[in-house]
XYZ file of C-alpha atoms in Angstrom:
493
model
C 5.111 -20.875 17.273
C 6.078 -17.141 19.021
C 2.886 -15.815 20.067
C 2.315 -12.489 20.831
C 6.092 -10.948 19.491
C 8.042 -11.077 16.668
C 11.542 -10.464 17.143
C 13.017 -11.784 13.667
C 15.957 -10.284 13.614
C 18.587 -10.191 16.116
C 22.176 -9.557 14.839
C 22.736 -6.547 12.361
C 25.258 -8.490 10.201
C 22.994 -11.204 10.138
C 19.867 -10.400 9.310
C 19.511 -11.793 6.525
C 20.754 -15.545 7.982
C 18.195 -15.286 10.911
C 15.204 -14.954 8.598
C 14.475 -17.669 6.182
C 11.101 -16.968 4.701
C 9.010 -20.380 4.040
C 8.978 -19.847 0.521
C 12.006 -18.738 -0.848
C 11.191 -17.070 -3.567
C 9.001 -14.206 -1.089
C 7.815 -13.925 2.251
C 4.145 -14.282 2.870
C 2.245 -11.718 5.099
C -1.161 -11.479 5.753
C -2.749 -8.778 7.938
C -6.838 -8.800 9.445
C -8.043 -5.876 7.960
C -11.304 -3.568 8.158
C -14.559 -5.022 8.723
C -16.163 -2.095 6.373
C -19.192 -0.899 7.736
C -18.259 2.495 9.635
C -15.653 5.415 9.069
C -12.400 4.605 9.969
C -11.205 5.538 13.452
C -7.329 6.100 15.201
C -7.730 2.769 16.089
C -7.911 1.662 12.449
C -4.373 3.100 11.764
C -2.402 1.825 13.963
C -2.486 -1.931 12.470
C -2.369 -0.519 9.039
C 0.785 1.834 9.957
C 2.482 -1.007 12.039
C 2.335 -3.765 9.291
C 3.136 -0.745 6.313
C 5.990 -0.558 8.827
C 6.838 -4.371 8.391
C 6.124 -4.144 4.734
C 8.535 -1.674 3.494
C 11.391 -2.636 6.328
C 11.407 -5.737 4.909
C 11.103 -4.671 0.954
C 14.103 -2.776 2.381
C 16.285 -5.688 3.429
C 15.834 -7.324 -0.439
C 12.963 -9.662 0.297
C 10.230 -10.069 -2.322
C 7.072 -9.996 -0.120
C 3.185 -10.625 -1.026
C 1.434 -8.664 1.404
C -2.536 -10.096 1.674
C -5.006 -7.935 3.874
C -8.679 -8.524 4.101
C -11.510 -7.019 3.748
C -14.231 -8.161 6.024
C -17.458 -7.487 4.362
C -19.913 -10.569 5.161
C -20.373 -12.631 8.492
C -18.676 -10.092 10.708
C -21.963 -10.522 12.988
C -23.123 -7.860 15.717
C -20.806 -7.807 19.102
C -18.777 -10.109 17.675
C -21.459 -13.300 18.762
C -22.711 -16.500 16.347
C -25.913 -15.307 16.885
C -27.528 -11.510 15.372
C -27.335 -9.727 12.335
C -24.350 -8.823 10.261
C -23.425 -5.725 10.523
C -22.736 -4.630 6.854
C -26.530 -5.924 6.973
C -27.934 -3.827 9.227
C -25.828 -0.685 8.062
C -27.102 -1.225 4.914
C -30.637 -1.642 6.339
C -30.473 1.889 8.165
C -29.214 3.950 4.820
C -31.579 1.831 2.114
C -28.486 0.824 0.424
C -27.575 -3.013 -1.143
C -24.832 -4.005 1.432
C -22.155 -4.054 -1.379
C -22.892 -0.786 -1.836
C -22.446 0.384 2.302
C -18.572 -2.006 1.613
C -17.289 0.333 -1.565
C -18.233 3.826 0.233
C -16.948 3.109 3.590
C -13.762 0.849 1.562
C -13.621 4.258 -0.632
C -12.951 6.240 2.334
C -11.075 3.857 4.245
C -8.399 3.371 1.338
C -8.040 7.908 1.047
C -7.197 7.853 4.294
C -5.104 5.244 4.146
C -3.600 7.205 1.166
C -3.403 10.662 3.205
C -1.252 8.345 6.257
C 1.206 7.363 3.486
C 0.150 3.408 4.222
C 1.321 1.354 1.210
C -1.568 -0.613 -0.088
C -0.981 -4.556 -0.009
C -0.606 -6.618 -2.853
C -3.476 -8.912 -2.388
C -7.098 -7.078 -0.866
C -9.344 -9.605 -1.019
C -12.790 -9.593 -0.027
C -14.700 -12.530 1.788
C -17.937 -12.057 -0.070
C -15.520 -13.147 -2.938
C -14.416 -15.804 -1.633
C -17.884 -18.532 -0.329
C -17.006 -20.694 -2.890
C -13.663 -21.636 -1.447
C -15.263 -21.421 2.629
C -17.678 -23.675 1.257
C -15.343 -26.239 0.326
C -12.910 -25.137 3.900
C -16.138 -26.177 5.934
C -16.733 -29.326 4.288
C -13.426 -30.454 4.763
C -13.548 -29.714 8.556
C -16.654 -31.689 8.259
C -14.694 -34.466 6.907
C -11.844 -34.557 9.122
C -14.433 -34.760 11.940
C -13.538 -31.368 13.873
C -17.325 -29.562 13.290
C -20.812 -31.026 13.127
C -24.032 -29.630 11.086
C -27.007 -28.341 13.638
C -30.414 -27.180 12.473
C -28.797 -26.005 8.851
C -25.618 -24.446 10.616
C -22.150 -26.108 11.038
C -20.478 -25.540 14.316
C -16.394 -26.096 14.938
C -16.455 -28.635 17.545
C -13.901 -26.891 19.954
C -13.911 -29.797 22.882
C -13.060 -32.444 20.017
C -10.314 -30.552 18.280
C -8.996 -29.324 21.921
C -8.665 -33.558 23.000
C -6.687 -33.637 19.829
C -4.353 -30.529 19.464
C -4.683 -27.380 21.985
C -6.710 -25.017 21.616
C -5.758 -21.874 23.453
C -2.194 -21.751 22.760
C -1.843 -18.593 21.273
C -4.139 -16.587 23.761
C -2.741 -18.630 26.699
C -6.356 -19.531 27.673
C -7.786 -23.237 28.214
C -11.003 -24.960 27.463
C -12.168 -24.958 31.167
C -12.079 -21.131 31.116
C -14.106 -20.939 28.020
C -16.828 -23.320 28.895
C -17.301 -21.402 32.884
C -16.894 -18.128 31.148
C -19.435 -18.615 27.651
C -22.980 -17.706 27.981
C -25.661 -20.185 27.859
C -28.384 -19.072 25.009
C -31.085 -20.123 27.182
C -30.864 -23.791 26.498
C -32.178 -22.604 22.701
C -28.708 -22.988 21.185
C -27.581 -24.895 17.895
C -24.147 -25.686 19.620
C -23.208 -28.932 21.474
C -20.748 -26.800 23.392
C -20.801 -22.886 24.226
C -17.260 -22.788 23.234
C -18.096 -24.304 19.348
C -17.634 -21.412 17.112
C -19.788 -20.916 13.622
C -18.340 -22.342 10.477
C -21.575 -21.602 8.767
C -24.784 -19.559 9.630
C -28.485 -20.703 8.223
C -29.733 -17.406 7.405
C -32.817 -15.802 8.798
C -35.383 -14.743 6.422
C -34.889 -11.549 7.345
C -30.913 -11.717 6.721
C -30.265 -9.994 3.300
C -26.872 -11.288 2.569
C -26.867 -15.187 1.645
C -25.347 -17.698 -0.408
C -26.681 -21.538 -1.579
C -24.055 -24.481 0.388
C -24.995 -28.254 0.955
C -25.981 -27.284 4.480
C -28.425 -24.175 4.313
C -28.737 -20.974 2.471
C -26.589 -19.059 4.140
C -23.396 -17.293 5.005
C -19.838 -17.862 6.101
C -18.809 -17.377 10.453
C -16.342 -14.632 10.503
C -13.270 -16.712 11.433
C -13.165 -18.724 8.569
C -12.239 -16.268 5.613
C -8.985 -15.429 7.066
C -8.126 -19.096 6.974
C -9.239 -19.762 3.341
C -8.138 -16.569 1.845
C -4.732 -16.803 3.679
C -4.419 -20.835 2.004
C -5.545 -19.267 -0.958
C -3.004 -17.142 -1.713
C -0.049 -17.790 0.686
C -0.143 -21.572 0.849
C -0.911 -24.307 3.143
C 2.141 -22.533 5.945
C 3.069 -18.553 5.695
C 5.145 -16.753 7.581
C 3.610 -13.914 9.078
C 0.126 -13.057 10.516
C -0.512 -10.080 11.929
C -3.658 -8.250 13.518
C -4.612 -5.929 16.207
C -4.048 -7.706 19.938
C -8.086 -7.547 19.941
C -8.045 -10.488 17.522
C -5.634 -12.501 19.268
C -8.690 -13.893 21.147
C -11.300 -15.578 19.639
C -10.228 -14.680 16.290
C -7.022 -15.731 15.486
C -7.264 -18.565 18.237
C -10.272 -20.115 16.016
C -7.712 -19.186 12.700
C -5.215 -21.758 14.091
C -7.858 -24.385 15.098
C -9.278 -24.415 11.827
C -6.267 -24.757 9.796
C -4.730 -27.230 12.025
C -8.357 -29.010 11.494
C -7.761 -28.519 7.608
C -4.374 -28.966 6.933
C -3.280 -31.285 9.881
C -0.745 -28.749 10.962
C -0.792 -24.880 11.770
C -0.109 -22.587 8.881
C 1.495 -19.543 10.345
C 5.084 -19.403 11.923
C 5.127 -15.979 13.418
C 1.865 -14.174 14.674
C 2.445 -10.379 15.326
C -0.256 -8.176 17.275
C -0.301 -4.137 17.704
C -1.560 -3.438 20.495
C -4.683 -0.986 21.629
C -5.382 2.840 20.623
C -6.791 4.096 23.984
C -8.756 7.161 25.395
C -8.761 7.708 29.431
C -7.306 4.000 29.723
C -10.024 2.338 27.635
C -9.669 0.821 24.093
C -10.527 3.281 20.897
C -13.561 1.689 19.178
C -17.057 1.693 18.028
C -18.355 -0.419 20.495
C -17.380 1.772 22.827
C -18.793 4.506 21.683
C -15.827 7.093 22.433
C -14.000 6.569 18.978
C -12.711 9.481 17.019
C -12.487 9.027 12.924
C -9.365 9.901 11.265
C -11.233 12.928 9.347
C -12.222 14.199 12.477
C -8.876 14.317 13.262
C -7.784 15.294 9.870
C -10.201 18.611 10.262
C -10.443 19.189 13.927
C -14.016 18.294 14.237
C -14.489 16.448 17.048
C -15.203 17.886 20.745
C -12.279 15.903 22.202
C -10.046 17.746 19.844
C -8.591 21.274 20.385
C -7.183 21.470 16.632
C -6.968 20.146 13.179
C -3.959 17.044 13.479
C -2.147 16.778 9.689
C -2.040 12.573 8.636
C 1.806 13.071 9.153
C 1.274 13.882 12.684
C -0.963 11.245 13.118
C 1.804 8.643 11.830
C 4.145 10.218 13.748
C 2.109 9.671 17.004
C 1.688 6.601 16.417
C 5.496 5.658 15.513
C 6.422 7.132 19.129
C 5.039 3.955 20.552
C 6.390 0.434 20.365
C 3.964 -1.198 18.252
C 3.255 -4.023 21.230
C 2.756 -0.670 23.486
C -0.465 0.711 24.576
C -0.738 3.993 23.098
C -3.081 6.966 24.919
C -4.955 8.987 23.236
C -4.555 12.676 24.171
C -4.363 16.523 23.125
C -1.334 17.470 24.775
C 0.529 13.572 23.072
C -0.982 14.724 19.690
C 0.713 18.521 20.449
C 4.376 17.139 21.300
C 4.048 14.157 17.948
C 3.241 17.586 15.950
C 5.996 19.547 17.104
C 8.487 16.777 16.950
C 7.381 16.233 12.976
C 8.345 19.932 12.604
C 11.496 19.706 14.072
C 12.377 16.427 11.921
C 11.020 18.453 8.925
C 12.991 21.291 10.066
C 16.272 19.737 9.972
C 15.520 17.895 6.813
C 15.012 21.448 5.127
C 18.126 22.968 6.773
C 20.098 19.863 5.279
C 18.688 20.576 1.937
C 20.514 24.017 2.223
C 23.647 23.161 3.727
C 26.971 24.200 1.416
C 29.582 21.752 2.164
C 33.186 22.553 3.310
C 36.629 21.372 2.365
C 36.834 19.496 5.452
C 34.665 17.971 7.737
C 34.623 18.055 11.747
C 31.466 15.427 11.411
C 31.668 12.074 12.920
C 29.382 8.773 13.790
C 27.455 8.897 10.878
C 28.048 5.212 10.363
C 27.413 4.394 13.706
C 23.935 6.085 14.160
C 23.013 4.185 11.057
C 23.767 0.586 12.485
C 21.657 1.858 15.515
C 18.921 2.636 13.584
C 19.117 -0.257 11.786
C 19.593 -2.071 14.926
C 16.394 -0.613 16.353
C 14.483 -1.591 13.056
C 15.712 -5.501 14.149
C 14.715 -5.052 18.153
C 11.281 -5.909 17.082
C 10.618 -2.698 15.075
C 11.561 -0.361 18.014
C 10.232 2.930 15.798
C 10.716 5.150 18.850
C 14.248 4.260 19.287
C 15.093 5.104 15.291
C 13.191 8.203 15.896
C 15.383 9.471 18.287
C 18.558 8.738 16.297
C 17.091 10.963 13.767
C 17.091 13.218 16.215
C 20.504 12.734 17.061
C 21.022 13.410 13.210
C 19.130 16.924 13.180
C 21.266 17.972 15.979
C 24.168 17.411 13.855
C 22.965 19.066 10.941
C 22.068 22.212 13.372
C 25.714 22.152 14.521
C 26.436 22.395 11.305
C 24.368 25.204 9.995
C 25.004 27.386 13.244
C 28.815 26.838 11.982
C 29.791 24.696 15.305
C 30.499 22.061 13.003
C 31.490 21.613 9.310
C 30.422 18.788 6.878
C 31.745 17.638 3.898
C 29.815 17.168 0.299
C 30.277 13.504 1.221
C 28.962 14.055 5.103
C 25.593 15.621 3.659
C 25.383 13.092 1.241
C 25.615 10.507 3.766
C 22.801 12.525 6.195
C 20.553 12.838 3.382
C 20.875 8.957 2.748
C 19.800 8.678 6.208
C 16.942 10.618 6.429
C 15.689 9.052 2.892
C 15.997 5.605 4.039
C 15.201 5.998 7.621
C 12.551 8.759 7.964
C 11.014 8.524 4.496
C 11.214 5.186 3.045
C 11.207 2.723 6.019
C 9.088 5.159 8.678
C 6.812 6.309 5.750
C 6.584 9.692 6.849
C 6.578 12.322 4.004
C 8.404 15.375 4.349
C 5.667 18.584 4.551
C 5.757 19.396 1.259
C 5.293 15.698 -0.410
C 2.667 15.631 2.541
C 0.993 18.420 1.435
C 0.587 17.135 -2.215
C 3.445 18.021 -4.435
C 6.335 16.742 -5.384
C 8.029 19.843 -5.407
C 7.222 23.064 -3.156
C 10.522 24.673 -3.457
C 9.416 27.562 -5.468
C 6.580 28.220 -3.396
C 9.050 28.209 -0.743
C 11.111 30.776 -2.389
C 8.243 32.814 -3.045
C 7.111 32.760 0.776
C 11.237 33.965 1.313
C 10.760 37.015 -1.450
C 7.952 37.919 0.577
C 9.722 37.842 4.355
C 13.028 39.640 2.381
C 10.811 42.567 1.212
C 8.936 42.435 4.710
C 12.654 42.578 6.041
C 13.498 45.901 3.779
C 10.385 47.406 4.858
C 11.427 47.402 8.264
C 14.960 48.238 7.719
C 13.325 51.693 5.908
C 11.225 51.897 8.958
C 8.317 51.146 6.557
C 6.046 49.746 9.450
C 2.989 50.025 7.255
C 4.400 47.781 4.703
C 5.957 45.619 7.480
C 2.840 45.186 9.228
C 1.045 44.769 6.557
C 3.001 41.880 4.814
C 2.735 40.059 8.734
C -0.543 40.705 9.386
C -1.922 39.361 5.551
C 0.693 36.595 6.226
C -0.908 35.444 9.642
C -4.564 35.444 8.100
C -3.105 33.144 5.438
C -2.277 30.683 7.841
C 2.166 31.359 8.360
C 3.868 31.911 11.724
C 6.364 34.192 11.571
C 9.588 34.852 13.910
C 12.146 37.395 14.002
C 15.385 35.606 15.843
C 19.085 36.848 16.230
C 19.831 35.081 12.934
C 17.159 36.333 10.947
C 13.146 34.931 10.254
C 11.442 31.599 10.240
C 8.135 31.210 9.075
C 6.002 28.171 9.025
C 2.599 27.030 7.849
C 0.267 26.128 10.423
């Protein structure tokens, strides 16, 4: 097992050879999703834009892949402890709702934003309130194998047992000594034999308003164990990937692989891939914390930390500056620089679009930059790296529209191949007008140049009135206007 990286491919001509998924017929993925109870945050996207990353480089390469991600909606329980109250529960307590229906408004919004950040959704969502029949039967055969023990209606993973056994620790690099010195005592009032056991099952309190009949108790599921059932369920007893934010690595995933191995007899994942943390002033992005922002806060500009209004495009393109295993700070002026770099990708992509082609062509490395991106895409899914070969690609398509250069038909067929498969289909960021809703703003666009060309006669008459007026009505719409040497460029803000 690789913990904490996942380099699978290492050799451009061979990337193919160096990844054989476990199942041949498709590669198996499944991602820790949103424990629905709150609006999503930044933090949210960055696991769902790193793995939509994974999904559709891999589509890319020819693999067939089922893509699972969960939805947490039962036994997530408050500060992430065995002990409390759920906290779909107690949302659902505070807003007089039934807790299913706190899960499809906050899973509502959660999937448009996901929509608005161009995330693919996965081919499997499953829920773990769907799912207690089959953690039933996953705790009883834990039970059986003689890795957990039942205590006052609850069943407790017996983590010193299974640790004597196997190891448990390996993927966090942490040992069993460190757990027990570092757990908190409950007071000598706890179920657990060990402060290290984790919760298979919970007896509900008789104030707890989300439960479920089992042999043991009425009660519900422990939060680690859906991820291990649902994963069996539909990936199989082994899968290839699992992937998460670097918050789960530890207890979360850790208690994954114990259970499995206590199911199964042997560990069911073969790479285990972690984003890492979303942070503000050095601290991780999140609701316990309190200093979160959500993504339609950032979406409209309505948050204090904000100075503006960041598009979902700009957002993905922050967060594909950064190595997915990097930590990635939150800030104004990093938010500024990802927006103007989208407008300068966008930019070239439109100039392309308009580019005649010549006879013959002065252009070269065009094959080249794409085995560099592509080799980028295999270093571990260095985004920032491909990013800046596109780069390299809009300088040569300004070369060629300020006539330094010359391209063939077959040179900007070629660039255009690159930006589709690079930028658009593997990155997943749209261009500004399929961002912006349509599949086609090119007459709009020619509408906004009729506009600037009369605005440009009116000045050439010395019509300042008209010429004034056309900017003026132009800048209360929302467009940025610039005279240059070579003519105007206008944008929308």
């Amino acid at each position: 097992m690789k913990a904490n990286n996942l380099t699978i491919y290492n050799s451009l001509s061979r990337r193919k050879e160096l990844f054989k998924p476990i199942h041949p017929e498709r590669v198996g993925m499944y991602v820790c999703g949103p424990t629905v109870y709150g609006d999503g945050h930044l933090g949210h996207a960055r696991p769902a834009i790193t793995f939509d990353i994974l999904f559709r480089y891999l589509q890319h390469l020819g693999y067939k892949v089922r893509y699972v991600r969960n939805i947490t909606d039962v036994g997530h329980l408050v500060n992430d402890a065995d002990d409390g109250e759920d906290k779909i529960a107690v949302k659902a307590r505070l807003e007089q709702l039934e807790p299913m229906e706190v899960v499809q408004h906050y899973l509502n919004r959660y999937h448009k934003a996901m929509e608005k950040l161009n995330v693919l959704p996965p081919s499997i969502e499953p829920h773990a309130s769907g799912h207690i029949v089959e953690q039933i039967g996953y705790v009883q055969s834990i039970l059986d194998a003689g890795y957990a023990y039942e205590s006052e209606g609850s069943v407790y993973f017996d983590v010193p047992k299974y640790n004597a056994d196997h190891h448990y620790g390996k993927l966090s690099g942490r040992n069993i000594d460190e757990l027990q010195a570092n757990t908190r005592e409950l007071d000598g009032q706890s179920e657990k034999r060990n402060p290290a056991d984790f919760a298979l099952w919970k007896k509900a309190a008789p104030e707890h308003i989300m439960h479920w009949p089992s042999p043991w108790s009425e009660g519900f599921p422990g939060w680690h164990l859906e991820c291990s059932c649902m994963g069996e369920k539909y990936l199989g007893e082994t899968f290839d990937i699992h992937g998460g934010g670097m918050d789960l690595m530890f207890p979360h995933h850790e208690c994954e692989i114990a259970q499995s191995v206590a199911h199964n007899g042997h560990d069911a994942v073969h790479y285990w891939m972690h984003n890492n943390m979303i942070t503000i002033d050095g601290k991780k992005m999140g609701k316990s914390y309190g200093n979160f922002i959500t993504l339609d806060q950032f979406f409209e500009g309505s948050h204090p930390l904000l100075t503006q209004a960041y598009s979902p495009m700009t957002i993905r393109f922050f967060i594909l500056m950064a190595q997915y295993r990097s930590t990635l700070d939150f800030g104004n002026e990093a938010l500024q620089a990802a927006e103007k770099a989208y407008k300068r990708m966008a930019d070239g992509w439109r100039r392309l679009l308009d580019l005649k082609p010549s006879e013959t062509g002065t252009v070269t490395g065009l094959d080249e930059l794409e085995a560099k991106m592509y080799e980028a895409m295999d270093d571990d899914l260095n985004t920032p790296v491909v990013i800046g070969h596109l780069f390299d690609l809009c300088r040569i398509v300004n070369q060629v529209n300020d006539g330094t250069a010359k391209a063939t038909a077959a040179d900007l067929d070629k660039m255009k191949q690159l930006f589709q498969t690079f930028l658009f289909d593997i990155l997943g960021v749209l261009p500004p007008e399929a961002a912006a809703g349509s599949a086609n703003l090119r007459p709009y666009e020619e509408a906004v140049d009729l506009l600037l060309q009369i605005r440009a006669e009116s000045k050439a008459k010395k019509d300042w009135a008209t010429s004034d007026l056309i900017r003026d009505r132009m800048a209360a719409m929302g467009f940025d206007v610039k005279d240059t040497k070579d003519g105007v460029e206008w944008k929308l803000r």
